[in-house]
């Protein structure tokens, strides 16, 4: 049994708490939140202990793993302290919005060779995982092109946008990670952005639509398109194209029903709208993989370095957006 | 060059006339219709000679083939005279509504070993043909089940129904032939009918919906469903199921466009609505096959016997409808 | 909290035990099996009490509901005793293989107005449920035709077949219930069967493939096709056709991946192969609905009468198979 | 009747000759080729007159329209002479590989207000046309993103590549035109290229894969991906995304057959492999539209200016490829 303390009992922390609780080899031992009431609620519902401080978790030899689900600005501090306390760490993305802080963090904890996994949930989605496994097994021969479509159902409120680090660090970060998951390390970045959806997002210097092109060290080209609004749901697709064919991951819907009528045929449900529904299996598989890593010492499929690299690409995309130039990433 | 005379210049005769004219090895030599004006129009448009009588065609050594596209009650007479005149014959389905007349016809012309092909156009549809070829090549192992869906866009007028011979002889006849095309000879027939669409059809003793089950001599079971009305177009599908898998033929649409919106996704066009559009390629391939048969003496893919067998099944279905019993067909 | 005792700890009993345990308003209180070891295992895994006899459950005022997951021949006895003991009952299908015993059972317990639900899991599948809700909401206008495809991945061992009651009572029973779920009460039955898959099934007087046609009191026609073997997985589809269109439920697959290569395009995974995977959500929704009924006194969506009617249709289908005649069901 | 002379009797000239001949309001009057034998063959097959020189066509008052299907380097000269001779012109794309020559051409003929249409056949494809009409009718609200996938089945021989003007002017030119067709004028271009398929293409300074991002004056972003090789056929897709939804055009296949087996389900044919098959209807509709323009004086849907603009974008893409910078197009 891997015993977890969860730090942060917001929406996403609560979802992970439930997933930990139903995992056969994991136990939700304790929860913490800066707002004690949030922690109390989760503890009552799921039968866990409430912690009065982070240190209580870190000092408790009965706790094996720390799940960091608190706000982004606390991640680096909590990762550092948890790693130093010898705990395994699973931290929600992004590590931080500031690449310097991310690098400092690793300089400090790297020598300890800690188990730190970053919550890039999409890597654990059964469809994306199957696509990647088949690409790696050589089904496409050499991988030449990847097309990633990633559109959110609705734009976040302007207040959220302000502290988000911008579209590339907040939303595209998942797609940058998907690009690396499928095509490996990235060496060149081109980006174009638009603000066609909510003028208040533009007023804060951010964009709400984007098209990015990446070149991988392998030679493969990757296209990412993003939109902060999508009328038909949470659009999450990937296409991998290579020497001998193509593999696509399509969207998921609540039912398999098709409607045929006088104006349209084969009409299906709108796409699952909410990331927690779309990635239900992925979030459970993420916990499962992390528990495996804790038990066996295996390297996690989504490492601290993966979190760092995704942020580097986001920063490069931002620079390309500003300058219009193709930005090279040193390797 | 195979030189054709067309007897009957209605809608279907005109379509065939155009197809013959554009075929590289066929020539539309002459046309005839009981209404001279209809023949004049086609002749003027397509540059053919107008015949003043059927005999003129039959006596003309420059005519190789007679295309019979006149009303059903004239088919047997025209087939007989054409075969006796030594012409190759392509006749629209059905041969006749009366099985006795069909059998008499063959007794008369059979000894001449004539080339008589029946216009079961669906046998020449590229998708149905591909499905059949793959079944015969063994892709499914033993064929065990066939499901045929065949629904017309809209019911015919009551006046048409009166002379049609009823749903089974008029509409299902195509599906009975498809059943034999895929599963071979039929030995048992069960039928259930309904009159849910137009009460005037029921008043004439006919049905406007049906479900039929057939057993083939091979052991395969076949289901046919029919409706005289279909809101989304002319529904024409086939599913063949066997030991090692399944092959399906799906509907055809004018474009490949899919629409995704706030209430439905992947919505496609309605299905091609009109049999002449749906089976455009099939009608052209039918002519092409017939021209081949005339040139090479090969047996046609849709023979007089096929026309006879389809009608026998229709009659058996009608008997099953009346008696509720499973009807056996002697072989 | 609705407190359950499960009678029968085989594969299906264990699955239900887990579902009960994870349901927020249900509790797995106790388990029983004629093989004590099976009960011990489930109890140990899921933290429930082991019962030494059925009576222990029936006499325990702390038990609200009895889940009957034991062998078919015990169902009637256990339903009767449970109902008399005032317990709510959820019983796996079929109630019994003998219609006389089913009717006797109801005569005995009917006057008690017991809550007895039958485990027709497919009624709770999100896709079938959505299709039915949309049909009932009038999306198709009048319902005219239903086509049910239901093919098992692989035939059961001959020993199983012997005690199964035959294909119609064992397998098609689900489809007969689906027919009633969608089209209402059935008044006529025609059936054709085949034995193309395993000769040992035929030797026991049973069939391993079938096509059945039903007429509903509403006038709608229903086609069911069954096969005991299906190369591409557990094939479970439904098509509902009516005045204004069609609704279809399609198969489910583990991922949404499509493969495009030199020999085929858009190729998808095989279909979920195992009924417990295919109907995961359905089994959970079934428990949820039953808990609702226990709490609120609502009538269950799958009643004792539904179990009785499905068996009547199965018997009628068997008679039609034997006699070749259309069998009428009195109403 | 619009009377055509075709200049150039290669593969594409021959196809257009046949299409003109079967068009009810067009007539193939005369053909010319620098290789007299090619012209003789077409003339014999289709019953047209052979011209001994281009001037013979231009001086013949019985010729209404000149179809230029000769090699690219002759286009400008032939357009200029034909326009000056008062003929309507339909010229295969591209106008020329040199933008300077294209602009000189227009300076010379523009004042004559000639009817010059460029053969951007994809604009006439029923699916692309339907998508565009629906976008323009407002079905998506504001158009925000376009994704164009365009992959050839196999790379051309190196000798062809040498004179082709490079991937952008030879192949992507169609996609640049599609971008304008859907999103209007283009103001910014970013391009990345790769040479992963045939090293001999790279040796000639060309690329065989590309990803391009465009910004339209309307604000919409457009992604184009190209490959000179595609294992599953000629991949031609478009996705248009906007405020209220998405419209996609999918690939076309020879049949609608789907195969279900032990390793894959819903497997379809490979995609139509050859541009002449893929765009059969488009080429016929192109002729039809041009005939309309000749008869009514209407502006063609694909004008000289459209040819000019597509080439400007190609040149800008080439510059972006060389410099890594985003290239602005003055308007």
PDB file of C-alpha atoms in Angstrom, chain C residues 72-246:
ATOM      1  CA  UNK C  72     -30.745 -20.151 -12.472  1.00  0.00           C
ATOM      2  CA  UNK C  73     -32.470 -23.151 -10.891  1.00  0.00           C
ATOM      3  CA  UNK C  74     -32.324 -21.474  -7.453  1.00  0.00           C
ATOM      4  CA  UNK C  75     -33.824 -18.145  -8.561  1.00  0.00           C
ATOM      5  CA  UNK C  76     -37.506 -18.865  -8.074  1.00  0.00           C
ATOM      6  CA  UNK C  77     -37.014 -20.309  -4.624  1.00  0.00           C
ATOM      7  CA  UNK C  78     -34.801 -17.444  -3.500  1.00  0.00           C
ATOM      8  CA  UNK C  79     -37.055 -14.766  -4.972  1.00  0.00           C
ATOM      9  CA  UNK C  80     -40.048 -16.289  -3.221  1.00  0.00           C
ATOM     10  CA  UNK C  81     -38.363 -16.587   0.165  1.00  0.00           C
ATOM     11  CA  UNK C  82     -36.783 -13.136  -0.056  1.00  0.00           C
ATOM     12  CA  UNK C  83     -40.036 -11.474  -1.021  1.00  0.00           C
ATOM     13  CA  UNK C  84     -41.849 -13.218   1.795  1.00  0.00           C
ATOM     14  CA  UNK C  85     -39.147 -12.064   4.188  1.00  0.00           C
ATOM     15  CA  UNK C  86     -39.935  -8.511   3.095  1.00  0.00           C
ATOM     16  CA  UNK C  87     -36.645  -7.926   1.355  1.00  0.00           C
ATOM     17  CA  UNK C  88     -36.138  -5.994  -1.859  1.00  0.00           C
ATOM     18  CA  UNK C  89     -34.858  -8.355  -4.545  1.00  0.00           C
ATOM     19  CA  UNK C  90     -32.517  -7.867  -7.476  1.00  0.00           C
ATOM     20  CA  UNK C  91     -32.231 -11.164  -9.386  1.00  0.00           C
ATOM     21  CA  UNK C  92     -30.043 -11.998 -12.339  1.00  0.00           C
ATOM     22  CA  UNK C  93     -31.863 -13.044 -15.515  1.00  0.00           C
ATOM     23  CA  UNK C  94     -33.541 -15.401 -16.318  1.00  0.00           C
ATOM     24  CA  UNK C  95     -36.087 -15.850 -13.549  1.00  0.00           C
ATOM     25  CA  UNK C  96     -36.319 -19.526 -14.507  1.00  0.00           C
ATOM     26  CA  UNK C  97     -36.238 -21.653 -17.648  1.00  0.00           C
ATOM     27  CA  UNK C  98     -39.762 -22.942 -16.979  1.00  0.00           C
ATOM     28  CA  UNK C  99     -42.577 -20.504 -17.570  1.00  0.00           C
ATOM     29  CA  UNK C 100     -44.933 -22.490 -15.293  1.00  0.00           C
ATOM     30  CA  UNK C 101     -42.589 -22.055 -12.337  1.00  0.00           C
ATOM     31  CA  UNK C 102     -42.276 -18.349 -13.093  1.00  0.00           C
ATOM     32  CA  UNK C 103     -46.045 -17.946 -13.079  1.00  0.00           C
ATOM     33  CA  UNK C 104     -46.465 -19.948  -9.901  1.00  0.00           C
ATOM     34  CA  UNK C 105     -43.817 -17.783  -8.261  1.00  0.00           C
ATOM     35  CA  UNK C 106     -45.690 -14.622  -9.077  1.00  0.00           C
ATOM     36  CA  UNK C 107     -49.017 -16.009  -7.917  1.00  0.00           C
ATOM     37  CA  UNK C 108     -47.355 -16.610  -4.581  1.00  0.00           C
ATOM     38  CA  UNK C 109     -45.541 -13.309  -4.137  1.00  0.00           C
ATOM     39  CA  UNK C 110     -47.622 -10.944  -6.289  1.00  0.00           C
ATOM     40  CA  UNK C 111     -50.146 -10.247  -3.532  1.00  0.00           C
ATOM     41  CA  UNK C 112     -47.268  -9.003  -1.339  1.00  0.00           C
ATOM     42  CA  UNK C 113     -46.488  -6.302  -3.947  1.00  0.00           C
ATOM     43  CA  UNK C 114     -42.794  -6.954  -3.523  1.00  0.00           C
ATOM     44  CA  UNK C 115     -39.932  -4.939  -5.030  1.00  0.00           C
ATOM     45  CA  UNK C 116     -38.407  -7.474  -7.426  1.00  0.00           C
ATOM     46  CA  UNK C 117     -36.085  -6.257 -10.148  1.00  0.00           C
ATOM     47  CA  UNK C 118     -34.603  -8.492 -12.860  1.00  0.00           C
ATOM     48  CA  UNK C 119     -31.019  -7.937 -14.023  1.00  0.00           C
ATOM     49  CA  UNK C 120     -31.648  -6.919 -17.618  1.00  0.00           C
ATOM     50  CA  UNK C 121     -28.433  -4.924 -17.586  1.00  0.00           C
ATOM     51  CA  UNK C 122     -28.727  -3.654 -21.159  1.00  0.00           C
ATOM     52  CA  UNK C 123     -31.657  -1.436 -20.196  1.00  0.00           C
ATOM     53  CA  UNK C 124     -29.164   0.588 -18.162  1.00  0.00           C
ATOM     54  CA  UNK C 125     -26.467   0.941 -20.796  1.00  0.00           C
ATOM     55  CA  UNK C 126     -26.064   4.700 -21.442  1.00  0.00           C
ATOM     56  CA  UNK C 127     -26.394   4.290 -25.208  1.00  0.00           C
ATOM     57  CA  UNK C 128     -29.404   1.962 -25.246  1.00  0.00           C
ATOM     58  CA  UNK C 129     -31.014   4.094 -22.563  1.00  0.00           C
ATOM     59  CA  UNK C 130     -30.419   7.271 -24.560  1.00  0.00           C
ATOM     60  CA  UNK C 131     -31.844   5.659 -27.692  1.00  0.00           C
ATOM     61  CA  UNK C 132     -34.949   4.557 -25.835  1.00  0.00           C
ATOM     62  CA  UNK C 133     -35.425   7.941 -24.172  1.00  0.00           C
ATOM     63  CA  UNK C 134     -35.155   9.669 -27.533  1.00  0.00           C
ATOM     64  CA  UNK C 135     -37.623   7.252 -29.147  1.00  0.00           C
ATOM     65  CA  UNK C 136     -40.067   7.824 -26.291  1.00  0.00           C
ATOM     66  CA  UNK C 137     -39.587  11.574 -26.558  1.00  0.00           C
ATOM     67  CA  UNK C 138     -40.863  11.267 -30.114  1.00  0.00           C
ATOM     68  CA  UNK C 139     -37.667  11.938 -32.045  1.00  0.00           C
ATOM     69  CA  UNK C 140     -38.595   9.283 -34.637  1.00  0.00           C
ATOM     70  CA  UNK C 141     -42.327   9.950 -34.737  1.00  0.00           C
ATOM     71  CA  UNK C 142     -44.048   6.577 -34.822  1.00  0.00           C
ATOM     72  CA  UNK C 143     -41.586   3.714 -34.307  1.00  0.00           C
ATOM     73  CA  UNK C 144     -41.877   1.305 -37.246  1.00  0.00           C
ATOM     74  CA  UNK C 145     -38.884  -1.045 -37.223  1.00  0.00           C
ATOM     75  CA  UNK C 146     -36.221  -2.207 -34.784  1.00  0.00           C
ATOM     76  CA  UNK C 147     -33.123  -4.207 -35.747  1.00  0.00           C
ATOM     77  CA  UNK C 148     -31.184  -5.848 -32.892  1.00  0.00           C
ATOM     78  CA  UNK C 149     -27.779  -7.410 -33.552  1.00  0.00           C
ATOM     79  CA  UNK C 150     -26.435  -9.539 -30.733  1.00  0.00           C
ATOM     80  CA  UNK C 151     -23.477 -11.839 -31.267  1.00  0.00           C
ATOM     81  CA  UNK C 152     -21.342 -13.452 -28.611  1.00  0.00           C
ATOM     82  CA  UNK C 153     -17.579 -13.632 -29.076  1.00  0.00           C
ATOM     83  CA  UNK C 154     -17.376 -17.413 -28.670  1.00  0.00           C
ATOM     84  CA  UNK C 155     -19.750 -20.328 -28.114  1.00  0.00           C
ATOM     85  CA  UNK C 156     -20.112 -21.673 -24.574  1.00  0.00           C
ATOM     86  CA  UNK C 157     -18.872 -25.188 -23.793  1.00  0.00           C
ATOM     87  CA  UNK C 158     -21.355 -27.959 -24.633  1.00  0.00           C
ATOM     88  CA  UNK C 159     -21.824 -28.693 -20.924  1.00  0.00           C
ATOM     89  CA  UNK C 160     -23.109 -25.168 -20.399  1.00  0.00           C
ATOM     90  CA  UNK C 161     -25.411 -25.433 -23.379  1.00  0.00           C
ATOM     91  CA  UNK C 162     -27.053 -28.542 -21.919  1.00  0.00           C
ATOM     92  CA  UNK C 163     -28.437 -26.699 -18.886  1.00  0.00           C
ATOM     93  CA  UNK C 164     -28.968 -23.353 -20.551  1.00  0.00           C
ATOM     94  CA  UNK C 165     -32.538 -23.769 -21.769  1.00  0.00           C
ATOM     95  CA  UNK C 166     -31.365 -23.217 -25.351  1.00  0.00           C
ATOM     96  CA  UNK C 167     -30.260 -20.152 -27.285  1.00  0.00           C
ATOM     97  CA  UNK C 168     -33.585 -18.317 -27.012  1.00  0.00           C
ATOM     98  CA  UNK C 169     -33.941 -18.644 -23.226  1.00  0.00           C
ATOM     99  CA  UNK C 170     -30.249 -18.172 -22.503  1.00  0.00           C
ATOM    100  CA  UNK C 171     -28.989 -15.544 -24.949  1.00  0.00           C
ATOM    101  CA  UNK C 172     -31.850 -14.113 -27.006  1.00  0.00           C
ATOM    102  CA  UNK C 173     -33.744 -13.478 -23.759  1.00  0.00           C
ATOM    103  CA  UNK C 174     -31.761 -10.209 -23.512  1.00  0.00           C
ATOM    104  CA  UNK C 175     -32.790  -9.246 -27.035  1.00  0.00           C
ATOM    105  CA  UNK C 176     -36.431 -10.136 -26.428  1.00  0.00           C
ATOM    106  CA  UNK C 177     -36.296  -7.819 -23.466  1.00  0.00           C
ATOM    107  CA  UNK C 178     -34.605  -5.125 -25.572  1.00  0.00           C
ATOM    108  CA  UNK C 179     -37.393  -5.515 -28.156  1.00  0.00           C
ATOM    109  CA  UNK C 180     -39.995  -4.872 -25.458  1.00  0.00           C
ATOM    110  CA  UNK C 181     -37.914  -2.062 -23.916  1.00  0.00           C
ATOM    111  CA  UNK C 182     -37.992  -0.230 -27.255  1.00  0.00           C
ATOM    112  CA  UNK C 183     -41.199  -1.353 -28.980  1.00  0.00           C
ATOM    113  CA  UNK C 184     -43.474  -2.471 -26.146  1.00  0.00           C
ATOM    114  CA  UNK C 185     -45.437  -5.704 -25.847  1.00  0.00           C
ATOM    115  CA  UNK C 186     -45.014  -8.377 -28.494  1.00  0.00           C
ATOM    116  CA  UNK C 187     -47.937 -10.148 -30.220  1.00  0.00           C
ATOM    117  CA  UNK C 188     -46.363 -12.306 -32.948  1.00  0.00           C
ATOM    118  CA  UNK C 189     -43.170 -14.330 -33.237  1.00  0.00           C
ATOM    119  CA  UNK C 190     -41.421 -15.961 -36.207  1.00  0.00           C
ATOM    120  CA  UNK C 191     -38.053 -17.698 -35.819  1.00  0.00           C
ATOM    121  CA  UNK C 192     -35.452 -19.444 -37.922  1.00  0.00           C
ATOM    122  CA  UNK C 193     -32.372 -21.084 -36.446  1.00  0.00           C
ATOM    123  CA  UNK C 194     -29.115 -22.562 -37.655  1.00  0.00           C
ATOM    124  CA  UNK C 195     -26.305 -24.712 -36.376  1.00  0.00           C
ATOM    125  CA  UNK C 196     -23.303 -23.666 -38.414  1.00  0.00           C
ATOM    126  CA  UNK C 197     -20.747 -23.109 -35.659  1.00  0.00           C
ATOM    127  CA  UNK C 198     -20.402 -26.071 -33.318  1.00  0.00           C
ATOM    128  CA  UNK C 199     -21.991 -29.428 -34.227  1.00  0.00           C
ATOM    129  CA  UNK C 200     -21.977 -30.452 -30.559  1.00  0.00           C
ATOM    130  CA  UNK C 201     -24.522 -27.712 -29.920  1.00  0.00           C
ATOM    131  CA  UNK C 202     -26.746 -29.173 -32.602  1.00  0.00           C
ATOM    132  CA  UNK C 203     -26.346 -32.628 -31.134  1.00  0.00           C
ATOM    133  CA  UNK C 204     -28.000 -31.330 -27.980  1.00  0.00           C
ATOM    134  CA  UNK C 205     -30.942 -30.098 -29.978  1.00  0.00           C
ATOM    135  CA  UNK C 206     -29.909 -26.483 -29.744  1.00  0.00           C
ATOM    136  CA  UNK C 207     -28.981 -23.852 -32.350  1.00  0.00           C
ATOM    137  CA  UNK C 208     -26.027 -21.460 -32.444  1.00  0.00           C
ATOM    138  CA  UNK C 209     -27.390 -18.843 -34.830  1.00  0.00           C
ATOM    139  CA  UNK C 210     -30.857 -17.379 -35.238  1.00  0.00           C
ATOM    140  CA  UNK C 211     -33.005 -14.778 -36.915  1.00  0.00           C
ATOM    141  CA  UNK C 212     -36.268 -13.845 -35.238  1.00  0.00           C
ATOM    142  CA  UNK C 213     -39.023 -11.464 -36.334  1.00  0.00           C
ATOM    143  CA  UNK C 214     -41.457  -9.991 -33.819  1.00  0.00           C
ATOM    144  CA  UNK C 215     -44.542  -7.841 -34.198  1.00  0.00           C
ATOM    145  CA  UNK C 216     -45.287  -5.455 -31.377  1.00  0.00           C
ATOM    146  CA  UNK C 217     -48.799  -4.531 -30.298  1.00  0.00           C
ATOM    147  CA  UNK C 218     -47.941  -1.029 -31.528  1.00  0.00           C
ATOM    148  CA  UNK C 219     -47.508  -2.399 -35.050  1.00  0.00           C
ATOM    149  CA  UNK C 220     -43.728  -2.066 -35.107  1.00  0.00           C
ATOM    150  CA  UNK C 221     -41.713  -4.969 -36.527  1.00  0.00           C
ATOM    151  CA  UNK C 222     -38.548  -6.148 -34.758  1.00  0.00           C
ATOM    152  CA  UNK C 223     -35.693  -8.199 -36.180  1.00  0.00           C
ATOM    153  CA  UNK C 224     -33.176  -9.969 -33.943  1.00  0.00           C
ATOM    154  CA  UNK C 225     -30.083 -11.742 -35.213  1.00  0.00           C
ATOM    155  CA  UNK C 226     -27.897 -13.860 -32.965  1.00  0.00           C
ATOM    156  CA  UNK C 227     -24.671 -15.742 -33.319  1.00  0.00           C
ATOM    157  CA  UNK C 228     -22.766 -17.710 -30.713  1.00  0.00           C
ATOM    158  CA  UNK C 229     -19.489 -16.702 -32.351  1.00  0.00           C
ATOM    159  CA  UNK C 230     -18.210 -13.336 -33.540  1.00  0.00           C
ATOM    160  CA  UNK C 231     -14.638 -12.896 -34.748  1.00  0.00           C
ATOM    161  CA  UNK C 232     -14.428  -9.157 -34.010  1.00  0.00           C
ATOM    162  CA  UNK C 233     -15.768  -9.212 -30.442  1.00  0.00           C
ATOM    163  CA  UNK C 234     -19.050  -8.936 -28.596  1.00  0.00           C
ATOM    164  CA  UNK C 235     -21.329  -7.362 -31.216  1.00  0.00           C
ATOM    165  CA  UNK C 236     -24.145  -5.394 -29.579  1.00  0.00           C
ATOM    166  CA  UNK C 237     -26.036  -2.989 -31.795  1.00  0.00           C
ATOM    167  CA  UNK C 238     -29.547  -1.618 -32.098  1.00  0.00           C
ATOM    168  CA  UNK C 239     -31.272   0.329 -34.846  1.00  0.00           C
ATOM    169  CA  UNK C 240     -34.624   2.023 -34.333  1.00  0.00           C
ATOM    170  CA  UNK C 241     -36.377   3.292 -37.457  1.00  0.00           C
ATOM    171  CA  UNK C 242     -39.481   5.438 -37.630  1.00  0.00           C
ATOM    172  CA  UNK C 243     -41.540   7.985 -39.415  1.00  0.00           C
ATOM    173  CA  UNK C 244     -38.998  10.794 -39.239  1.00  0.00           C
ATOM    174  CA  UNK C 245     -35.648   9.046 -39.076  1.00  0.00           C
ATOM    175  CA  UNK C 246     -33.435   6.476 -37.438  1.00  0.00           C
TER     176      UNK C 246
END
